[in-house]
Amino acid sequence: MDNSWVSLLPFLVVIPIAILSRQVLPGLFAGLLLGCYLKQPDLFGGIQTLISYIADNLVKPNNIRMIIFLYVFAGLISLTQMTGGIKGFVDLVGRKVKTKRAAMLLIWLSTLGTFNNPNFRIVTIAPIMKILKKRLPMSSQKIGFAIDVTSNPVVVLVPIATAFVGYMVSLTGTALQKVGINDSSYSIYLKSIPFNFFSLIIIAIGIYYSFFKDFANDTEDPDGRNLNDQKEEELKKCLQAYEKDTPSKPCNLLLPLSVVLLMTLFLSWWDEHSQASGFIDAFVKADPLNVMLEALFITLMLAIFFYLVQRFSIAKLVTHFVKGGNELVSVILMLTLVWALSAVSEDLGFSNYIAAHLIGWIPAAFIAPVVFLLGCVLSYFIGSSWGTWGLLMPLAVTLAHQTGSDITLVIGAVFASGTFGAFASPLSDNTVTLCTILDVPLMEYAHFKLRPSFIAAGISTILFGIASLFLG
């Protein structure tokens, strides 16, 4: 059965189920279950094989560290909300903006302190802008677009101190190992960042929309509703950060963010500085996931001590930490299934079959553009960058390796395609969260940003084609 066409079946099951259900988890589970029964085709053997693949991949050091990082990071963010960090940040900057241009500038500058996670950025800056819109004649769509374009497209380009880095490096490393490449996954990930053409182009379009493009209906929303008469109390219902018993303490957000960023930078150098030839070489050789975990735990301990000094209840801190971590359980489940599916498909001979039968169908020069377009379609229908990356990365890296295409270019194409869906799809959790906070009709807003999304995707496809020709 190894190296036969059946090794394709798990992936052929995953994608249509994910699209039809508009959920990644059912598709991944169905693909994994099928793969396990192909390995062990008897009633209980398939279930036993499934459990074995899940357990074996969960206990791998890098995988379990990734899960710990995601859970602890989400818990820390929950603590900053509960202790009034987000509310304080809103109060701190909201009073200083007097013009539309200043409001747009605030959105872009706030990225410096909220680049850790797209949804975290959205729930931080969107409430501020909703308040400012009550006294500034601005379109909610224009506000939403500026926030959107500085969320996921920016976060995927930042190589340190984000919730994305560990996942992206982990996926890259897993795919590289499957084809026998043992180079540093973080180093290759860094080299792929300039090839995330969609992110770079949509950010440039976002700058144009924010500061140069005039909107005829800039004083009210597209459906004719003027929000100036809405009570500010409605905004306070959007987020826990606006509960009446939440204090206003911007330092409770700014201090943890500063510490985790500085400690990540310092430890990235410190852990390898004695064996590195220079400053940059130390960063390249560092274990990024281990470094971020160290920085995160140091930050968590300092933050808890800082909150206890302010007389926050230890019981309340623990409760909100666990609550925040639990919000990422679905992501952890998805990661677990991706790891197991990748392992079982490889054991079925997926890479070898691709090499033997499918490589000749796609010229090497078209691998990156085809991967990008395939990922765009997939990510638009499932609305998940992480899901798209998890589904597409093993196939893309295998295709690139077997055809001799540039690995970093193809990896960049995978990350760019997932970013397209997270930005453009109406099913994206980023889009849903943003529209909920800003009171913007979801489908109207999704239609509004479809044109710039397609423009960026079209230019990106051309650039992937040109880069493929030059890089061989």
XYZ file of C-alpha atoms in Angstrom:
472
model
C 0.000 0.000 0.000
C 2.986 2.286 0.580
C 3.712 4.741 -2.244
C 0.361 3.987 -3.950
C -2.428 6.369 -4.877
C -4.245 5.651 -1.590
C -1.694 7.868 0.181
C -3.536 10.820 -1.413
C -6.918 9.861 0.039
C -6.529 11.512 3.475
C -5.842 14.899 1.881
C -8.529 14.401 -0.763
C -11.011 13.877 2.082
C -9.780 16.765 4.232
C -10.242 19.631 1.806
C -13.844 19.048 0.561
C -15.103 18.298 4.084
C -13.408 21.448 5.392
C -14.995 23.510 2.617
C -18.479 21.983 2.969
C -18.544 22.198 6.768
C -16.686 25.523 6.796
C -14.701 24.050 9.664
C -11.160 22.709 9.540
C -11.432 20.256 12.449
C -14.019 17.869 10.885
C -11.982 17.638 7.697
C -8.733 16.976 9.537
C -10.320 14.330 11.746
C -11.950 12.576 8.785
C -8.653 12.551 6.884
C -6.774 11.230 9.898
C -9.381 8.546 10.569
C -9.269 7.385 6.948
C -5.475 7.337 6.974
C -5.417 5.241 10.151
C -7.868 2.703 8.715
C -5.756 2.510 5.562
C -2.789 1.648 7.783
C -4.753 -0.810 9.926
C -7.916 -1.922 8.076
C -9.907 -3.649 10.810
C -12.685 -2.464 13.122
C -10.660 -1.638 16.228
C -7.240 -1.486 14.641
C -7.982 1.815 12.919
C -9.069 3.438 16.190
C -6.013 2.108 17.995
C -3.794 3.432 15.212
C -5.499 6.857 15.404
C -4.895 7.071 19.157
C -1.300 5.997 18.651
C -0.597 8.678 16.025
C -2.175 11.393 18.159
C -0.329 10.364 21.310
C 3.043 9.864 19.599
C 2.932 13.278 17.955
C 1.672 15.075 21.050
C 4.623 13.960 23.179
C 7.255 15.177 20.732
C 9.209 17.938 22.554
C 8.609 20.716 20.013
C 4.902 19.902 19.693
C 4.167 19.893 23.404
C 6.181 23.106 23.824
C 4.086 24.692 21.089
C 0.869 23.755 22.912
C 2.211 25.134 26.196
C 3.224 28.379 24.496
C -0.188 28.935 22.931
C -2.074 28.201 26.150
C 0.142 30.381 28.364
C 0.176 33.261 25.865
C -3.626 33.283 25.657
C -3.811 33.152 29.450
C -1.497 36.136 29.788
C -3.574 38.184 27.361
C -6.679 37.341 29.396
C -4.927 38.664 32.518
C -4.152 41.979 30.801
C -7.857 42.337 29.997
C -9.039 41.452 33.489
C -6.615 43.826 35.210
C -7.664 46.784 33.074
C -4.698 46.927 30.714
C -6.756 47.171 27.540
C -9.267 49.575 29.059
C -6.399 51.753 30.287
C -4.782 51.778 26.862
C -8.113 52.856 25.343
C -8.456 55.677 27.848
C -4.836 56.734 27.380
C -4.849 57.243 23.617
C -8.527 57.880 22.928
C -8.450 61.421 24.317
C -5.534 62.555 22.158
C -7.007 62.046 18.678
C -8.739 65.092 17.198
C -8.722 64.575 13.388
C -9.444 61.796 10.883
C -5.801 61.664 9.815
C -4.729 61.363 13.438
C -7.251 58.559 13.899
C -5.813 56.658 10.940
C -2.310 57.279 12.219
C -3.339 55.899 15.610
C -4.535 52.678 13.993
C -1.207 52.171 12.251
C 0.993 53.228 15.178
C -0.925 51.012 17.594
C 0.416 48.041 15.653
C 3.711 48.528 17.494
C 2.102 47.451 20.761
C -0.513 44.976 19.523
C 1.264 42.903 16.874
C 1.242 39.750 19.011
C -2.055 38.363 17.714
C -4.626 39.588 15.136
C -7.706 39.099 17.316
C -5.918 40.666 20.278
C -5.095 43.646 18.079
C -8.698 43.906 16.866
C -10.262 43.795 20.339
C -7.707 46.381 21.502
C -7.978 49.055 18.807
C -11.509 48.582 17.384
C -13.272 49.800 20.575
C -11.068 52.914 20.591
C -12.015 53.703 17.015
C -15.681 53.098 17.684
C -15.545 55.746 20.411
C -13.651 58.184 18.170
C -16.137 57.704 15.352
C -18.793 59.331 17.505
C -17.060 62.674 17.090
C -15.134 62.211 13.822
C -16.936 61.828 10.445
C -15.405 58.524 9.377
C -16.721 55.497 7.523
C -16.833 52.338 9.613
C -15.669 50.418 6.550
C -12.609 52.637 6.214
C -11.844 52.185 9.913
C -12.365 48.438 9.656
C -10.149 48.128 6.587
C -7.290 49.993 8.272
C -7.535 47.755 11.350
C -7.888 44.620 9.233
C -4.899 45.333 7.036
C -2.687 45.950 10.074
C -3.764 42.742 11.804
C -3.154 39.350 10.183
C -1.045 40.668 7.243
C 1.300 42.387 9.702
C 1.445 39.657 12.356
C 2.586 37.020 9.839
C 5.578 39.204 8.924
C 6.840 39.627 12.503
C 9.388 36.891 13.322
C 9.384 37.225 17.131
C 6.996 37.515 20.097
C 3.758 36.618 18.310
C 1.301 33.769 18.707
C 1.968 32.865 15.054
C 5.739 32.360 15.022
C 5.840 29.098 16.945
C 3.087 27.583 14.816
C 4.616 28.714 11.532
C 8.078 27.452 12.481
C 6.605 24.162 13.720
C 4.720 23.571 10.458
C 7.797 24.481 8.436
C 10.017 22.162 10.440
C 7.605 19.238 10.224
C 7.253 19.581 6.445
C 11.021 19.920 5.953
C 11.770 16.846 8.049
C 9.325 14.771 5.996
C 11.378 15.403 2.852
C 14.723 14.915 4.592
C 15.785 18.552 4.997
C 17.428 19.106 8.392
C 18.244 22.807 8.081
C 17.063 25.189 10.814
C 13.307 25.582 10.375
C 13.436 29.060 11.909
C 16.169 30.150 9.515
C 14.174 28.938 6.500
C 11.024 30.567 7.896
C 12.906 33.874 8.180
C 14.045 33.589 4.559
C 10.436 32.976 3.447
C 9.080 36.195 4.995
C 10.053 38.489 2.054
C 8.110 36.118 -0.221
C 4.808 36.694 1.547
C 3.885 38.987 -1.323
C 0.204 39.201 -0.443
C 0.884 40.652 3.003
C 3.320 43.226 1.649
C 1.012 44.324 -1.165
C -2.186 44.495 0.890
C -0.342 46.579 3.503
C 0.698 48.998 0.751
C -2.916 49.137 -0.471
C -3.989 49.720 3.129
C -1.721 52.752 3.385
C -3.303 54.167 0.226
C -6.851 53.545 1.485
C -6.049 55.007 4.909
C -4.307 58.232 3.935
C -4.892 58.990 0.248
C -8.192 57.528 -0.953
C -11.255 59.743 -0.424
C -14.545 58.182 0.572
C -17.676 59.942 -0.617
C -19.707 58.706 2.351
C -17.039 59.234 4.958
C -19.527 60.685 7.440
C -21.750 57.637 7.726
C -21.876 53.903 7.123
C -22.779 52.355 3.746
C -26.270 51.399 4.851
C -27.030 55.009 5.753
C -26.897 54.585 9.516
C -25.140 57.367 11.374
C -23.750 55.972 14.593
C -23.297 59.294 16.378
C -26.571 58.853 18.201
C -25.668 55.481 19.682
C -24.865 55.388 23.345
C -21.317 54.676 24.442
C -22.719 52.063 26.817
C -23.252 49.759 23.800
C -19.509 49.706 23.245
C -18.916 48.623 26.800
C -20.895 45.470 26.133
C -18.489 44.412 23.409
C -15.586 43.444 25.616
C -14.816 42.337 29.094
C -12.277 45.141 29.186
C -15.187 47.572 29.576
C -16.919 45.935 32.507
C -17.836 48.452 35.179
C -15.591 46.821 37.792
C -12.552 46.792 35.485
C -9.976 49.460 36.424
C -8.179 51.636 33.898
C -4.481 50.726 34.088
C -2.574 50.922 30.794
C 0.622 49.728 32.491
C -1.031 46.334 33.021
C -0.966 45.873 29.234
C 2.133 47.810 28.250
C 4.436 46.261 30.854
C 3.823 42.585 29.928
C 4.039 43.344 26.199
C 7.316 45.208 26.675
C 8.821 42.496 28.865
C 7.915 39.597 26.557
C 9.303 41.458 23.542
C 12.548 42.537 25.212
C 13.128 39.159 26.854
C 12.540 37.357 23.551
C 15.109 39.566 21.844
C 17.617 39.226 24.689
C 17.259 35.456 25.088
C 17.445 34.913 21.316
C 20.934 36.359 21.527
C 21.915 35.050 24.961
C 21.141 31.358 24.444
C 23.607 30.997 21.560
C 25.935 33.986 21.878
C 28.842 31.913 23.224
C 28.791 29.570 20.209
C 27.848 32.083 17.513
C 30.204 34.017 15.268
C 28.274 37.256 15.653
C 25.098 38.991 16.819
C 22.968 37.956 13.845
C 24.360 34.427 13.849
C 23.224 34.016 17.466
C 19.651 34.860 16.451
C 19.744 32.380 13.577
C 21.067 29.543 15.735
C 18.668 30.137 18.627
C 15.770 27.760 19.228
C 12.868 30.199 18.688
C 10.176 28.160 20.404
C 12.309 27.541 23.470
C 13.319 31.203 23.611
C 9.731 32.417 23.372
C 8.644 29.973 26.066
C 11.378 31.200 28.397
C 10.456 34.825 27.744
C 6.765 34.080 28.172
C 7.161 32.327 31.534
C 9.429 35.091 32.842
C 6.842 37.648 31.726
C 3.984 35.664 33.267
C 5.697 35.435 36.661
C 6.581 39.126 36.674
C 3.069 40.075 35.541
C 1.385 37.988 38.258
C 3.651 39.535 40.914
C 2.863 42.987 39.501
C -0.878 42.288 39.624
C -0.691 40.868 43.155
C 1.062 44.046 44.328
C -1.981 45.898 42.975
C -4.120 43.631 45.209
C -5.808 41.628 42.515
C -7.102 38.360 43.931
C -4.931 35.318 43.217
C -8.109 33.274 42.718
C -9.350 35.753 40.113
C -5.986 35.759 38.342
C -5.955 31.961 38.130
C -9.563 31.831 36.911
C -8.989 34.326 34.103
C -5.668 32.762 33.126
C -7.334 29.378 32.658
C -10.277 30.990 30.880
C -7.963 32.697 28.414
C -5.967 29.542 27.759
C -9.124 27.525 27.192
C -10.098 29.865 24.358
C -7.296 28.298 22.282
C -8.345 24.693 22.843
C -9.782 24.523 19.311
C -6.445 25.696 17.894
C -4.589 23.105 19.982
C -6.927 20.390 18.690
C -6.310 21.514 15.132
C -2.547 21.407 15.640
C -2.761 17.918 17.119
C -4.737 16.635 14.134
C -2.402 18.335 11.641
C 0.645 16.688 13.207
C -0.996 13.256 13.280
C -2.361 13.564 9.721
C 1.034 14.595 8.408
C 2.630 11.575 10.086
C 0.105 8.995 8.850
C 0.096 10.348 5.287
C 3.875 10.163 5.192
C 3.801 6.585 6.478
C 1.363 5.760 3.651
C 3.984 6.982 1.164
C 2.572 10.417 0.320
C 5.902 12.090 -0.532
C 7.162 9.177 -2.587
C 3.943 8.966 -4.578
C 4.023 12.704 -5.281
C 7.601 12.341 -6.484
C 6.820 9.370 -8.692
C 3.510 10.397 -10.274
C 2.466 14.015 -9.831
C 5.615 16.104 -10.085
C 5.754 16.060 -13.881
C 2.321 17.634 -14.188
C 3.416 20.980 -12.818
C 6.554 22.699 -14.174
C 8.903 23.904 -11.444
C 8.358 27.516 -12.495
C 4.639 27.209 -11.724
C 4.849 25.497 -8.326
C 4.790 28.703 -6.240
C 1.972 30.447 -8.213
C -0.146 27.256 -8.239
C 0.388 26.690 -4.511
C -0.569 30.298 -3.809
C -3.756 30.188 -5.898
C -4.794 26.810 -4.470
C -4.239 28.126 -0.954
C -6.234 31.299 -1.692
C -9.259 29.270 -2.797
C -8.985 26.949 0.186
C -8.438 29.709 2.750
C -11.318 31.803 1.401
C -13.785 28.959 1.847
C -12.600 27.909 5.310
C -11.618 31.388 6.547
C -8.558 30.162 8.463
C -4.912 30.986 7.819
C -3.707 28.394 10.310
C -5.966 25.723 8.836
C -4.779 26.501 5.309
C -1.138 26.400 6.333
C -1.629 23.092 8.110
C -3.377 21.504 5.129
C -1.154 22.905 2.395
C 2.379 23.027 3.847
C 3.217 19.282 3.589
C 2.048 19.108 -0.035
C 3.748 22.374 -1.035
C 7.127 21.528 0.496
C 7.043 18.059 -1.062
C 6.278 19.526 -4.493
C 9.030 22.135 -4.126
C 11.614 19.612 -2.965
C 10.879 17.047 -5.671
C 10.822 19.570 -8.526
C 13.840 21.540 -7.360
C 11.802 24.710 -6.804
C 13.020 27.223 -4.270
C 11.778 25.966 -0.876
C 11.635 29.386 0.777
C 9.621 30.842 -2.109
C 7.035 28.054 -1.930
C 6.801 28.306 1.862
C 6.237 32.042 1.418
C 3.461 31.219 -1.060
C 1.768 28.959 1.524
C 1.866 31.648 4.207
C 0.691 34.305 1.736
C -2.294 32.199 0.638
C -3.450 31.620 4.212
C -3.153 35.329 4.888
C -5.431 36.021 1.923
C -8.234 33.934 3.423
C -7.820 35.321 6.931
C -8.099 38.812 5.453
C -10.665 38.428 2.672
C -13.003 35.650 3.772
C -16.299 36.510 5.500
C -15.769 33.298 7.500
C -12.538 34.582 9.031
C -12.703 35.005 12.805
C -10.811 38.286 12.368
C -13.527 39.635 10.056
C -16.354 38.424 12.278
C -14.780 39.917 15.415
C -14.121 43.247 13.723
C -17.642 43.564 12.280
C -19.191 42.657 15.632
C -17.289 45.369 17.482
C -17.737 48.071 14.833
C -21.395 47.199 14.124
C -20.653 46.746 10.421
C -22.801 44.328 8.329
C -20.545 41.326 7.759
C -21.271 40.550 4.095
C -21.232 44.215 3.042
C -17.843 44.702 4.652
C -16.506 41.459 3.145
C -17.700 42.627 -0.290
C -16.091 46.034 0.291
C -12.612 44.563 0.826
C -12.902 41.893 -1.875
C -11.662 44.152 -4.672
C -8.409 45.218 -2.962
C -7.926 41.598 -1.873
C -8.205 40.357 -5.466
C -5.876 43.105 -6.694
C -3.256 42.111 -4.110
C -3.720 38.410 -4.922
C -3.375 39.038 -8.661
C -0.169 41.027 -8.250
C 1.144 38.376 -5.848
C 0.524 35.591 -8.378
C 2.524 37.486 -11.004
C 5.345 38.102 -8.517
C 5.461 34.424 -7.554
C 5.751 33.545 -11.226
C 8.568 36.059 -11.805
C 10.395 34.980 -8.638
C 10.114 31.313 -9.691
C 11.831 32.070 -13.002
C 14.682 33.960 -11.337
C 15.203 31.572 -8.422
C 14.904 28.426 -10.491
